[in-house]
XYZ file of C-alpha atoms in Angstrom:
157
model
C -70.795 -36.828 -42.465
C -67.045 -36.810 -43.024
C -65.104 -33.584 -43.369
C -62.184 -33.821 -45.760
C -59.762 -30.974 -46.149
C -56.709 -30.418 -48.276
C -53.244 -29.850 -46.893
C -53.475 -26.280 -48.191
C -56.629 -25.639 -46.196
C -55.349 -27.380 -43.073
C -51.979 -25.632 -42.977
C -53.317 -22.210 -43.934
C -55.683 -22.341 -40.919
C -52.756 -23.225 -38.678
C -50.626 -20.407 -40.083
C -53.500 -17.966 -39.590
C -53.876 -19.146 -36.003
C -50.158 -18.666 -35.379
C -50.385 -15.082 -36.618
C -53.058 -14.301 -34.063
C -51.365 -16.125 -31.219
C -47.970 -14.630 -31.866
C -44.783 -15.734 -30.221
C -44.882 -15.906 -26.407
C -41.375 -14.417 -26.346
C -42.394 -11.523 -28.556
C -44.089 -8.506 -26.987
C -46.123 -7.714 -30.107
C -48.603 -10.540 -29.704
C -51.556 -9.028 -31.560
C -50.356 -7.648 -34.847
C -53.745 -6.899 -36.398
C -55.391 -3.849 -34.849
C -58.828 -4.691 -36.236
C -58.871 -8.003 -34.340
C -58.420 -7.620 -30.615
C -59.427 -10.051 -27.937
C -58.914 -10.723 -24.268
C -57.422 -14.088 -23.490
C -59.356 -16.721 -21.619
C -58.400 -16.332 -17.966
C -58.246 -20.101 -17.421
C -56.182 -21.255 -20.403
C -54.754 -19.939 -23.648
C -57.113 -21.730 -26.011
C -58.731 -18.701 -27.583
C -58.639 -19.936 -31.160
C -60.697 -22.974 -32.084
C -60.956 -24.843 -35.397
C -64.084 -26.425 -36.918
C -66.499 -24.584 -34.642
C -70.120 -25.752 -34.831
C -72.783 -23.074 -35.067
C -76.014 -23.867 -33.250
C -78.729 -21.410 -32.318
C -81.992 -22.607 -30.832
C -83.927 -22.302 -27.573
C -81.354 -24.392 -25.706
C -77.998 -23.560 -27.343
C -76.453 -20.410 -28.795
C -72.870 -21.044 -29.874
C -72.685 -17.658 -31.605
C -72.843 -15.709 -28.349
C -71.517 -18.353 -25.941
C -68.664 -20.833 -26.230
C -69.314 -24.550 -26.072
C -67.277 -24.517 -22.855
C -69.977 -22.334 -21.301
C -72.899 -24.143 -22.947
C -72.079 -27.770 -22.139
C -68.980 -27.573 -19.971
C -67.762 -25.945 -16.819
C -66.708 -22.699 -18.538
C -63.063 -23.397 -17.760
C -61.954 -26.366 -19.850
C -62.045 -25.859 -23.616
C -64.813 -27.880 -25.215
C -65.407 -27.995 -28.953
C -67.877 -30.731 -29.920
C -67.720 -32.068 -33.454
C -70.563 -32.004 -35.923
C -71.006 -35.751 -35.453
C -71.124 -35.511 -31.649
C -73.837 -32.855 -31.792
C -75.879 -34.734 -34.411
C -75.792 -37.874 -32.214
C -77.382 -35.759 -29.463
C -80.048 -34.572 -31.955
C -78.678 -31.025 -31.915
C -79.214 -29.335 -35.277
C -75.974 -27.749 -36.477
C -76.560 -24.732 -38.726
C -73.027 -24.695 -40.037
C -69.387 -25.305 -39.163
C -66.908 -22.437 -39.478
C -63.202 -22.988 -39.972
C -61.995 -20.913 -37.050
C -63.330 -18.805 -34.207
C -61.496 -16.425 -31.914
C -62.870 -16.233 -28.390
C -62.812 -12.948 -26.492
C -62.796 -13.705 -22.764
C -64.236 -17.133 -23.622
C -67.023 -15.736 -25.850
C -67.010 -16.108 -29.662
C -66.052 -12.811 -31.281
C -64.530 -13.379 -34.739
C -65.513 -16.148 -37.132
C -63.271 -17.083 -40.076
C -63.679 -19.102 -43.224
C -60.518 -19.990 -45.136
C -61.074 -20.848 -48.779
C -59.036 -22.333 -51.579
C -61.265 -22.549 -54.639
C -64.778 -22.138 -53.233
C -65.775 -19.077 -51.282
C -68.546 -19.235 -48.682
C -71.761 -20.167 -50.464
C -74.698 -17.792 -50.514
C -76.804 -20.478 -48.776
C -74.337 -20.820 -45.883
C -73.939 -17.049 -45.647
C -77.699 -16.532 -45.492
C -78.071 -19.184 -42.756
C -75.370 -17.510 -40.677
C -76.892 -14.051 -41.172
C -80.338 -15.304 -40.134
C -78.852 -16.896 -37.038
C -77.523 -13.514 -35.923
C -73.822 -14.019 -36.560
C -71.666 -10.925 -36.734
C -68.001 -10.645 -37.625
C -67.638 -13.358 -40.272
C -64.471 -13.034 -42.336
C -63.234 -14.902 -45.385
C -59.530 -15.327 -46.153
C -57.841 -16.888 -49.180
C -55.685 -19.909 -48.261
C -53.350 -19.201 -51.179
C -52.757 -15.659 -49.901
C -51.822 -17.045 -46.473
C -49.453 -19.681 -47.819
C -47.710 -17.386 -50.347
C -46.441 -15.106 -47.581
C -42.992 -15.594 -46.061
C -43.884 -14.269 -42.624
C -46.563 -12.404 -40.761
C -48.090 -9.590 -42.805
C -48.422 -6.103 -41.314
C -52.058 -6.035 -42.330
C -54.357 -8.951 -42.970
C -56.094 -9.210 -46.360
C -59.654 -10.482 -45.922
C -63.264 -9.969 -46.935
C -65.781 -9.182 -44.222
C -68.943 -11.103 -45.099
C -71.101 -10.164 -42.105
């Protein structure tokens, strides 16, 4: 399976990530009160793109990061859909972005251009026990000329 994404989708995810990360020289790092997280104590890779969702008897990437599941818990690991399929690991879905709180997944984001999250994907994620899934319009992100004071989103789960 090949994932193709438009420039709009790609850059809007990166802009969204930059809003959450903030500027290291700026004291107001977290500008959205509804989204708080504690940074990973080992590195600053708290925001991960194209995060595979797996929940079975062996893996639970909703409650634990891939770094904890298949790594040493220190180095950031984010296996691709293809890598997991080659290991016969059934991927439920792939979300655009996840924010880790102390190296545990806390907020899941889908950025959309024309197609919102499908009801089939949403139902799969609900059944798997996901909480805190948000959907944000890529056009809204890219129309802004700076960081907004409040983030416009739809909470799906």
